[in-house]
mmCIF file of C-alpha atoms in Angstrom:
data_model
loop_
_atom_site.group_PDB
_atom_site.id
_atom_site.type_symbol
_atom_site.label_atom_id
_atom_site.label_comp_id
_atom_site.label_asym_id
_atom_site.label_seq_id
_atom_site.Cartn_x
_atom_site.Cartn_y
_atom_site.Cartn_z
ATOM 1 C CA UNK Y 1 -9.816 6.914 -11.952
ATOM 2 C CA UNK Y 2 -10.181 10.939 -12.116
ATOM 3 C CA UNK Y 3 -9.052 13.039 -9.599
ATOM 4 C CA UNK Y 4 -12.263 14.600 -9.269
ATOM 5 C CA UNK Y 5 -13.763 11.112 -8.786
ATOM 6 C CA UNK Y 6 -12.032 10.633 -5.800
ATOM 7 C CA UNK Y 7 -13.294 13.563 -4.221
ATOM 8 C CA UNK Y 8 -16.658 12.271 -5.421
ATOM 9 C CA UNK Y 9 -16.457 9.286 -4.163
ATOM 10 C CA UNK Y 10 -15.083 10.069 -0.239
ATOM 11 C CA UNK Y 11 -17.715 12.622 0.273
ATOM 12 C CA UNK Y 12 -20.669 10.026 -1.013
ATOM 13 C CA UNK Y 13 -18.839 7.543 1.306
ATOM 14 C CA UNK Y 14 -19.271 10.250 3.880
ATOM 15 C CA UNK Y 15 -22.661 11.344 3.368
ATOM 16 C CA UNK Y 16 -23.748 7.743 3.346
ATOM 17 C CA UNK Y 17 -22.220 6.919 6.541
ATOM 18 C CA UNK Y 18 -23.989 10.165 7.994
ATOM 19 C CA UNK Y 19 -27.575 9.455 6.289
ATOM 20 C CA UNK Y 20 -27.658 5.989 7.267
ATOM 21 C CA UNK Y 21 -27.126 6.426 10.930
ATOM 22 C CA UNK Y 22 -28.667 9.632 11.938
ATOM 23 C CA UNK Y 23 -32.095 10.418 11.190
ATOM 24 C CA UNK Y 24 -32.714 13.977 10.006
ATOM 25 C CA UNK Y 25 -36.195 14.723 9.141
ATOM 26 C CA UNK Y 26 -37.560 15.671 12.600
ATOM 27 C CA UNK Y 27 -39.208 18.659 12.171
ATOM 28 C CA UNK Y 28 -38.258 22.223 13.960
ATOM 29 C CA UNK Y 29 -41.586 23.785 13.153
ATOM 30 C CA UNK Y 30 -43.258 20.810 15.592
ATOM 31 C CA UNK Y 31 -40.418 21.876 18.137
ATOM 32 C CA UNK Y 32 -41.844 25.082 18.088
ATOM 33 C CA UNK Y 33 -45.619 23.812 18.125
ATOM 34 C CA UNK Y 34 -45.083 21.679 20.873
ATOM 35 C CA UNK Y 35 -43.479 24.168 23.237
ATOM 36 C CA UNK Y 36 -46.469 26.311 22.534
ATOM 37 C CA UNK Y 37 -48.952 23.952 23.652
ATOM 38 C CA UNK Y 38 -46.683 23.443 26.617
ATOM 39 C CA UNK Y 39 -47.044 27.052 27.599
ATOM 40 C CA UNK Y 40 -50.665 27.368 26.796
ATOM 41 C CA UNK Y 41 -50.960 24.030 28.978
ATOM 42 C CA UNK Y 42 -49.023 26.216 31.469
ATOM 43 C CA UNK Y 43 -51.047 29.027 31.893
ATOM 44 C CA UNK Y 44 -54.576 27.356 32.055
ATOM 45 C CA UNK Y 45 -52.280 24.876 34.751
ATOM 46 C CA UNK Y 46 -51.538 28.023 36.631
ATOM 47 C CA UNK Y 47 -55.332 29.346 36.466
ATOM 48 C CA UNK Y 48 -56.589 26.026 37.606
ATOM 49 C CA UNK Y 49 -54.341 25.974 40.512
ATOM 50 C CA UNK Y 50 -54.516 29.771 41.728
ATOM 51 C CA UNK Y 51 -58.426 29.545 41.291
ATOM 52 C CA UNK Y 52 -58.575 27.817 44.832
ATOM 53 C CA UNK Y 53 -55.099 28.175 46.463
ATOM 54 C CA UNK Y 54 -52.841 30.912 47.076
ATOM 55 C CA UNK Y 55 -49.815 30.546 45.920
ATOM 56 C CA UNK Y 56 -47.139 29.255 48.767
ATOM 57 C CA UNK Y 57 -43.294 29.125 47.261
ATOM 58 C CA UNK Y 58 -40.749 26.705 48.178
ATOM 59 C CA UNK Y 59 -43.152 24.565 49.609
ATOM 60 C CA UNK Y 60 -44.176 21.339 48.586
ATOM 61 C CA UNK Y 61 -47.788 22.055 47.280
ATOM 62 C CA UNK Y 62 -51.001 20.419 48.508
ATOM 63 C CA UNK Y 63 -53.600 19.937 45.791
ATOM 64 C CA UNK Y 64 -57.026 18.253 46.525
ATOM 65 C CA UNK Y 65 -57.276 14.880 44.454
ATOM 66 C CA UNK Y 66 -60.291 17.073 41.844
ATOM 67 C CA UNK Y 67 -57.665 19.408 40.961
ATOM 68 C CA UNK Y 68 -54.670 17.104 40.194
ATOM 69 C CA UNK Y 69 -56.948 14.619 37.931
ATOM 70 C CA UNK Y 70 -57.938 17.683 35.994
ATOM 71 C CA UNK Y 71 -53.773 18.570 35.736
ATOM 72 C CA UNK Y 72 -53.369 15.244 34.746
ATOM 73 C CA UNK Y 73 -55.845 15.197 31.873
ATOM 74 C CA UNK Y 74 -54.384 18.556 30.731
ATOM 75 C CA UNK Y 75 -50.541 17.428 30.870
ATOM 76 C CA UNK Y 76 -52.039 14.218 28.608
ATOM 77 C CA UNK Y 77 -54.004 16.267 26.286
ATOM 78 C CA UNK Y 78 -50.766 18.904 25.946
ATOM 79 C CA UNK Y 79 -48.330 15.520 25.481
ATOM 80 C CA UNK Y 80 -50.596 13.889 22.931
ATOM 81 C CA UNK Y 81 -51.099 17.261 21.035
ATOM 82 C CA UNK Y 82 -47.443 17.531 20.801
ATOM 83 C CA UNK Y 83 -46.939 14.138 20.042
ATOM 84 C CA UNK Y 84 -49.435 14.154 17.090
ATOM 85 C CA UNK Y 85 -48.104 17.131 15.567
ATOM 86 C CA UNK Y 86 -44.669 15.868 16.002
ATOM 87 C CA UNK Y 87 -44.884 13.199 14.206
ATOM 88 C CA UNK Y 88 -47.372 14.590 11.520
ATOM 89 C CA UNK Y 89 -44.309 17.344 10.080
ATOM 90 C CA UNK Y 90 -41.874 15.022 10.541
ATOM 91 C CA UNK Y 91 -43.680 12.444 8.274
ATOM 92 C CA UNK Y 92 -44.364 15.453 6.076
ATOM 93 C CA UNK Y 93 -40.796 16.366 5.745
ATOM 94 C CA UNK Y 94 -39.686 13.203 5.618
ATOM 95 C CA UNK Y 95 -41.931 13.274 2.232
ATOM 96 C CA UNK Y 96 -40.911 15.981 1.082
ATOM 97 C CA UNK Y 97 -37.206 14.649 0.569
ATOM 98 C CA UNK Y 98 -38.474 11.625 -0.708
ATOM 99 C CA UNK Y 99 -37.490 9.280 2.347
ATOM 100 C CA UNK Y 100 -39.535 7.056 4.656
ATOM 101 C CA UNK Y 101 -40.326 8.467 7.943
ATOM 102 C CA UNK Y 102 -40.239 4.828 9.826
ATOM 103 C CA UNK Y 103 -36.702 3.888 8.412
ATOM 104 C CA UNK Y 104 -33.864 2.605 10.200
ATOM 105 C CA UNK Y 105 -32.086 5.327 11.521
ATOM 106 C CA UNK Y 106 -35.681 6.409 13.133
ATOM 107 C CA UNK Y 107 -36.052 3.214 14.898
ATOM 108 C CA UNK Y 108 -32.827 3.369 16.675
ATOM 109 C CA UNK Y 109 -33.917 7.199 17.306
ATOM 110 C CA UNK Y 110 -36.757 5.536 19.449
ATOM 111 C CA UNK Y 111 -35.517 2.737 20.512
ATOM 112 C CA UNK Y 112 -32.525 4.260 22.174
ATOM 113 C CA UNK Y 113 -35.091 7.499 23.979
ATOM 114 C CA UNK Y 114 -37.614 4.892 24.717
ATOM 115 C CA UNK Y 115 -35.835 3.164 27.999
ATOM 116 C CA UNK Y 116 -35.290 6.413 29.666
ATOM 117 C CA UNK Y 117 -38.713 8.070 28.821
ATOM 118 C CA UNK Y 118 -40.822 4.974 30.038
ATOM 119 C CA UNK Y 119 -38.753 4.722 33.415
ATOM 120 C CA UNK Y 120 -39.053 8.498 33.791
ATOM 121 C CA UNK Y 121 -43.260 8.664 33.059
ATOM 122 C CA UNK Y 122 -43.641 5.415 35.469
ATOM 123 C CA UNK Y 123 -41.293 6.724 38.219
ATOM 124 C CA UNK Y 124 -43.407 10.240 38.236
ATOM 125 C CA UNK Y 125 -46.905 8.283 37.836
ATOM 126 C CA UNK Y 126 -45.416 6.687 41.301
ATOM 127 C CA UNK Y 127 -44.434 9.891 42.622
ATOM 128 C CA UNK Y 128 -47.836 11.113 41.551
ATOM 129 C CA UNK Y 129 -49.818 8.513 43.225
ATOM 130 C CA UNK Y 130 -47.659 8.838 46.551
ATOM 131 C CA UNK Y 131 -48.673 12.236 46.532
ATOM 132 C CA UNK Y 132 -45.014 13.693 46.329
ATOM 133 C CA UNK Y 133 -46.573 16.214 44.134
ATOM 134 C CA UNK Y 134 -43.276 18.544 44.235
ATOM 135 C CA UNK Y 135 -41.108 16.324 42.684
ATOM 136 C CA UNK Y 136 -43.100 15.745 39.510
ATOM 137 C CA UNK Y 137 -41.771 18.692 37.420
ATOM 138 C CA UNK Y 138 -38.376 18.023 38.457
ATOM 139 C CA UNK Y 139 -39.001 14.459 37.394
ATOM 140 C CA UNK Y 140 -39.728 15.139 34.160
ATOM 141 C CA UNK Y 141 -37.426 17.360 33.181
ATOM 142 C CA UNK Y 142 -35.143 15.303 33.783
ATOM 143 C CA UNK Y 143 -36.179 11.630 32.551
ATOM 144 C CA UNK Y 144 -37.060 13.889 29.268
ATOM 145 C CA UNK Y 145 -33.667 15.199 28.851
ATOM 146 C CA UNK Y 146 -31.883 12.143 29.304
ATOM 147 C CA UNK Y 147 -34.200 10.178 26.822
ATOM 148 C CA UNK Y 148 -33.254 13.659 24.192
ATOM 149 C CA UNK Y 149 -29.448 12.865 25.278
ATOM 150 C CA UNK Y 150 -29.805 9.027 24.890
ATOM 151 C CA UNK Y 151 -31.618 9.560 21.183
ATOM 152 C CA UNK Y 152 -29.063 12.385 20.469
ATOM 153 C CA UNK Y 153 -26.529 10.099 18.607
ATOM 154 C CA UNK Y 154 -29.462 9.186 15.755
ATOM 155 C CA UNK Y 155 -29.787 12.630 15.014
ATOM 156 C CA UNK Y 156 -28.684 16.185 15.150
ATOM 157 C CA UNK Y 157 -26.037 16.630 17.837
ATOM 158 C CA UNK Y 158 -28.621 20.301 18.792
ATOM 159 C CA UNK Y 159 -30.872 17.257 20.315
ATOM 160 C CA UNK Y 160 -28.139 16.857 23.109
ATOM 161 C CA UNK Y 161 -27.843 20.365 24.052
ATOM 162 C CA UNK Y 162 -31.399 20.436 24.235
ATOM 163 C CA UNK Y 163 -31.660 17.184 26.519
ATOM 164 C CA UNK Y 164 -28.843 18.744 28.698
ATOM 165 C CA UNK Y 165 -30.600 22.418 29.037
ATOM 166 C CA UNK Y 166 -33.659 19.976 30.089
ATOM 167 C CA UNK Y 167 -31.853 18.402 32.893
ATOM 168 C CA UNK Y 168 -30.093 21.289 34.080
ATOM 169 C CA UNK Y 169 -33.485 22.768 34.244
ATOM 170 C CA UNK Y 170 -35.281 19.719 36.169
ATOM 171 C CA UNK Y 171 -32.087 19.904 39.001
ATOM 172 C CA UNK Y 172 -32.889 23.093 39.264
ATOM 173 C CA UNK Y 173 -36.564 22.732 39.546
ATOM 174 C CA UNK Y 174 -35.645 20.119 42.592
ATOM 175 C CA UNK Y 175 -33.902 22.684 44.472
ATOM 176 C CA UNK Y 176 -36.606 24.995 44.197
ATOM 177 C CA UNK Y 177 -39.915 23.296 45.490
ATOM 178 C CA UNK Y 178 -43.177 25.057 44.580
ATOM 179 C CA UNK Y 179 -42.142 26.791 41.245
ATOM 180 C CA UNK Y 180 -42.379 23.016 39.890
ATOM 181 C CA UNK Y 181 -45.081 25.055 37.004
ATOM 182 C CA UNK Y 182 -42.810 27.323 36.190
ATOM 183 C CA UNK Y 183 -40.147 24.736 35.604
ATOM 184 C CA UNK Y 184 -42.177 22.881 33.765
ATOM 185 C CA UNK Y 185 -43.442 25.479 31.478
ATOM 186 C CA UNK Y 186 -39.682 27.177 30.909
ATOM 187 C CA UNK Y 187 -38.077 23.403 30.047
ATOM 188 C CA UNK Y 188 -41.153 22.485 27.859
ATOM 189 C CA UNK Y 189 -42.523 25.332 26.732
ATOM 190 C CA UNK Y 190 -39.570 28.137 26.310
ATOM 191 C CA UNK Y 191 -36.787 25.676 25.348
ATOM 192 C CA UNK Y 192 -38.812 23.600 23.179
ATOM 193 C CA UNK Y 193 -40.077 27.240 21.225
ATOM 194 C CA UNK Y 194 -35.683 28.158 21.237
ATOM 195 C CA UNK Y 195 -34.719 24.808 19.679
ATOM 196 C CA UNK Y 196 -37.453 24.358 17.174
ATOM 197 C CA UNK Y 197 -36.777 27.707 15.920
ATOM 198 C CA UNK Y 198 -33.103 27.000 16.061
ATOM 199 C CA UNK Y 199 -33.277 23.727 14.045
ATOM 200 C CA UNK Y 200 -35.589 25.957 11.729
ATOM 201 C CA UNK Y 201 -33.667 28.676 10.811
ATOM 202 C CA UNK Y 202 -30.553 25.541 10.738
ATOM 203 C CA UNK Y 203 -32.229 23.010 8.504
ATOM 204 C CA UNK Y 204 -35.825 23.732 7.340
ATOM 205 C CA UNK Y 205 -35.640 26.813 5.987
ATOM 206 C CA UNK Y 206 -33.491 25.924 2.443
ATOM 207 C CA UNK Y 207 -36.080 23.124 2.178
ATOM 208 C CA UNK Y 208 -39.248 25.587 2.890
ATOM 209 C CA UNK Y 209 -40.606 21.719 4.384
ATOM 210 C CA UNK Y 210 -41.389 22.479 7.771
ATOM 211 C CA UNK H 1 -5.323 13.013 -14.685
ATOM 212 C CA UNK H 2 -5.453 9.427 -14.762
ATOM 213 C CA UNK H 3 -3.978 7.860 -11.286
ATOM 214 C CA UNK H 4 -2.465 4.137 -9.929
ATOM 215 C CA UNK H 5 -4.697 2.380 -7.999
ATOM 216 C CA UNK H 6 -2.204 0.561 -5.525
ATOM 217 C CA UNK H 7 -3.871 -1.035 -3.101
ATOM 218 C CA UNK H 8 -7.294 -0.337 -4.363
ATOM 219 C CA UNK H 9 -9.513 -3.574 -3.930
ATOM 220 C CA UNK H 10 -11.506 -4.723 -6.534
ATOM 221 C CA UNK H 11 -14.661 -5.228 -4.564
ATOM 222 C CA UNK H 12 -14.591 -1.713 -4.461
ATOM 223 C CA UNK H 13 -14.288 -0.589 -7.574
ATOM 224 C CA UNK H 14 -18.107 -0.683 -8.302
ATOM 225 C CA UNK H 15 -19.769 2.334 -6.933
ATOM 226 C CA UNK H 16 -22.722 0.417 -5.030
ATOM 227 C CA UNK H 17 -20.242 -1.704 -3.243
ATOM 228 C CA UNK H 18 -17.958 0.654 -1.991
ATOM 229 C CA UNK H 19 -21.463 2.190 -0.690
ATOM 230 C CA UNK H 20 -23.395 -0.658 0.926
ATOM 231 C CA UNK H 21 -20.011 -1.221 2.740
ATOM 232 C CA UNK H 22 -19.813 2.045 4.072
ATOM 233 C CA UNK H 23 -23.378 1.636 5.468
ATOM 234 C CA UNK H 24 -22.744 -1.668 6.921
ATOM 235 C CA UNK H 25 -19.322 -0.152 8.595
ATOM 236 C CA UNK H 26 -21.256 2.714 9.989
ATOM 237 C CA UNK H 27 -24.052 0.145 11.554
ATOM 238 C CA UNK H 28 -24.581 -2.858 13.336
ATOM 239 C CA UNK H 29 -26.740 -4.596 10.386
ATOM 240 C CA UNK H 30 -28.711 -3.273 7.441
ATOM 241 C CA UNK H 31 -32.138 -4.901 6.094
ATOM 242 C CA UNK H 32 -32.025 -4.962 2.600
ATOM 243 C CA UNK H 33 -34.921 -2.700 1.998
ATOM 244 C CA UNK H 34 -33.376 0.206 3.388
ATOM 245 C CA UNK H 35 -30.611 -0.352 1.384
ATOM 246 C CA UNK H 36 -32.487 -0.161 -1.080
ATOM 247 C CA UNK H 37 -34.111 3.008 -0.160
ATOM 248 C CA UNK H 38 -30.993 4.657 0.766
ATOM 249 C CA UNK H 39 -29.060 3.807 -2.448
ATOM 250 C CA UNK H 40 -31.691 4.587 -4.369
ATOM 251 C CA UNK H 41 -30.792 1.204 -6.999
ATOM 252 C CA UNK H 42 -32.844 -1.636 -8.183
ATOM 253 C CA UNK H 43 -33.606 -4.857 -6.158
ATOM 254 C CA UNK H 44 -31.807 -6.837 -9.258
ATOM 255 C CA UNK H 45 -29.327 -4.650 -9.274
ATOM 256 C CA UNK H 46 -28.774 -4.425 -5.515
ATOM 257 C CA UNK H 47 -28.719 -8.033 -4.818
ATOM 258 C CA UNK H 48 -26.477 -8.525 -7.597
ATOM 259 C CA UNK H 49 -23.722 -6.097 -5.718
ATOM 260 C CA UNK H 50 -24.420 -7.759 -2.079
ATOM 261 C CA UNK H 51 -23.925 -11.371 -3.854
ATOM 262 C CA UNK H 52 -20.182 -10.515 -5.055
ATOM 263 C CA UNK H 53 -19.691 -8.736 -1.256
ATOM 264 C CA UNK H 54 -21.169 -12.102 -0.050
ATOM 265 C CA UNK H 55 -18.734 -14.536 -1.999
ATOM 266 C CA UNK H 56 -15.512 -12.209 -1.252
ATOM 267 C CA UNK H 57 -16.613 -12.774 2.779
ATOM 268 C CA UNK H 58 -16.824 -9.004 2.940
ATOM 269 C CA UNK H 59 -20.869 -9.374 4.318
ATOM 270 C CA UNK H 60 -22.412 -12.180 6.422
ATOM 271 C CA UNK H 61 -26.351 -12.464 5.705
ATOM 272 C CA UNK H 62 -29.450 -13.726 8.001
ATOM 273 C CA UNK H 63 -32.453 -14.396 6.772
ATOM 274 C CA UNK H 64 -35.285 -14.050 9.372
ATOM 275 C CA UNK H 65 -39.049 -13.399 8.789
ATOM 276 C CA UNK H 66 -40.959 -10.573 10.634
ATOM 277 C CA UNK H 67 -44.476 -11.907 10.546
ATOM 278 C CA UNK H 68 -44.737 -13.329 7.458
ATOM 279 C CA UNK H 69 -42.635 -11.241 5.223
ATOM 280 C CA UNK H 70 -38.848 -12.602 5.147
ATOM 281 C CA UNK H 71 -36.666 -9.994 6.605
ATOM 282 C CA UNK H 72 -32.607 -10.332 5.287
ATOM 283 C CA UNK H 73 -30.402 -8.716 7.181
ATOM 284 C CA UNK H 74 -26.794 -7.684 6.156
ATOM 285 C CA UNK H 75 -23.580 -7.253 8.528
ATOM 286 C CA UNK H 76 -20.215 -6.440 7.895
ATOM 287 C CA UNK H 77 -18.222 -8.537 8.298
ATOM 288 C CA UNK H 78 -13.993 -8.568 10.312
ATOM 289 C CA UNK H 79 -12.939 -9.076 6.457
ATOM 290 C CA UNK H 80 -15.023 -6.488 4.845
ATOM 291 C CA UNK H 81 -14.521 -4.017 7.312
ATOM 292 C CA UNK H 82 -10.466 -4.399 7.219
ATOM 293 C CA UNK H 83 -10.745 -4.386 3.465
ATOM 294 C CA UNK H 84 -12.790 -1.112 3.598
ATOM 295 C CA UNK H 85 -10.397 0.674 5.850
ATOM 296 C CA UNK H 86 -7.490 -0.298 3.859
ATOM 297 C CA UNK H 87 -9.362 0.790 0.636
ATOM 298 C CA UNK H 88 -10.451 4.423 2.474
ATOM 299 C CA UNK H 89 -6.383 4.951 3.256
ATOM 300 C CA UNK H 90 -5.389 4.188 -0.320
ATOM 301 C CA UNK H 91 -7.981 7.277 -1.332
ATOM 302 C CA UNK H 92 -6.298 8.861 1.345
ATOM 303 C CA UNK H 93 -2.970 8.726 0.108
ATOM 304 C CA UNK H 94 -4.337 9.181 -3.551
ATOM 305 C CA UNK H 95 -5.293 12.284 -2.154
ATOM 306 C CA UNK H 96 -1.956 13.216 0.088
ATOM 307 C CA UNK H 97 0.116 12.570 -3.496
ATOM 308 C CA UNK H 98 -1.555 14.991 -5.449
ATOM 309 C CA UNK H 99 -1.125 17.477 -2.618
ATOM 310 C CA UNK H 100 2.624 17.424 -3.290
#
């Protein structure tokens, strides 16, 4: 065997190891799509609310049962937007380097943020229906990030920070009853718009793939 | 340079061994279709390597179907992955002796 074979050989060994366990095609562009929706979510969010109420910080708010279904539909129209384009670039990319999207590593990637996510949207539908309208943006934030931290070991280790920033955020959020909105729109929008142009400028850009 | 290949195990000496091992050490189990995908080789050719990994003990298989396509799984197995180890520290050393 050649020197330079061995060389060869421990860093295919590596790169296998690395490729068959983590799944890197997720997309920053969509990152930065997605927290763009979020914010333009946000601001129609904040219109819809302001239209009839004034604005009362750190206290729990009190919307009339019109207004929330009408939040609802928009937070489900903003989530499957994001959603849809999410998974549209990453297919894309996933293309482009010649690899299938719904491969291993990308099942584990779900099936390990799944738990977390599904607890965390059922446990705020609750809250929702209870009326403890105050916690909801809180409770997000952080069922989200630990779903991003839980995922986190099938992909890039920036997923964690992001998942962490996200729960740091949602504690935050709890403390501070009333600016649930702007929470909500810093956590999804702004850090969403940070680390898809992060993982951009990291990973897409050599591969001009999105 | 040509170099001794103490301790190097033969299993390992074909490229696409030493490789679906080092998938199957880095995860629970494997399908063989994205092996496939991953290596990049031929189902002949694949199934030929994960035969000679089978005999030597190195991989345990199960067959299961997911609806009606037959699904075969691949894991490593207490063998293999001792025999990999032991194969990654004599590259190791390979490496340390040249160093001197």
């Amino acid at each position: 065997m050649e020197e330079k074979d061995l060389y060869a050989e421990i860093s295919s060994i590596r790169t296998l190891m690395e490729r068959s366990t983590k799944f890197i095609s997720l997309s920053g562009l969509s990152g930065v799509l997605a927290g763009i929706y979020a914010l333009i979510g946000a601001v129609i969010a904040y219109n819809l609310i302001t239209i009839n109420n004034d604005f009362k910080p750190f206290s729990d708010p009190d919307y009339g049962q019109a207004l929330l279904i009408k939040l609802v539909i928009l937070a489900l129209v903003v989530l499957v937007l994001a959603i849809s384009t999410g998974v549209l670039l990453t297919i894309r990319k996933a293309r482009a380097k010649g690899e299938n999207a719904w491969n291993q590593s990308s099942k584990l990637l779900l099936r390990n943020g799944i738990l977390p996510l599904i607890t965390g949207g059922i446990f705020v539908i609750i809250l929702l229906i209870k009326g403890f309208i105050g916690v909801i943006a809180p409770g997000c934030l952080i069922f989200y990030g630990l779903s991003l931290v839980a995922a986190s070991n099938y992909t890039y280790g920036d997923v964690k920070w992001l998942g962490i920033f996200e729960i740091v955020l949602g504690l935050i959020a709890a403390l501070l009853p009333g600016y649930g909105l702007f929470f909500w729109a810093a956590g999804f929008g702004v850090l969403h718009i940070i680390y898809g142009a992060v993982m951009y400028f990291k990973y897409d850009r050599e591969n001009s793939a999105g | 340079m040509k170099i001794a290949l103490v301790n190097f195990d033969k299993a390992f000496e074909n490229r696409i061994r030493l490789q679906v091992m080092s998938v199957l050490v880095a995860n629970e189990s494997y399908d063989f279709n994205s092996l496939k995908e991953l290596l990049e080789v031929t189902d002949g050719n694949l199934a030929s390597h994960l035969k000679a990994l089978e005999k030597d003990e190195y991989i345990t298989v199960s067959k299961s179907f997911v609806g009606r396509k037959p699904n075969t799984r691949y894991q490593a197995s207490k063998k293999g992955i001792s025999a990999f180890k032991k194969h990654l520290e004599a590259l190791e050393n390979l490496i340390k002796q040249q160093k001197l």
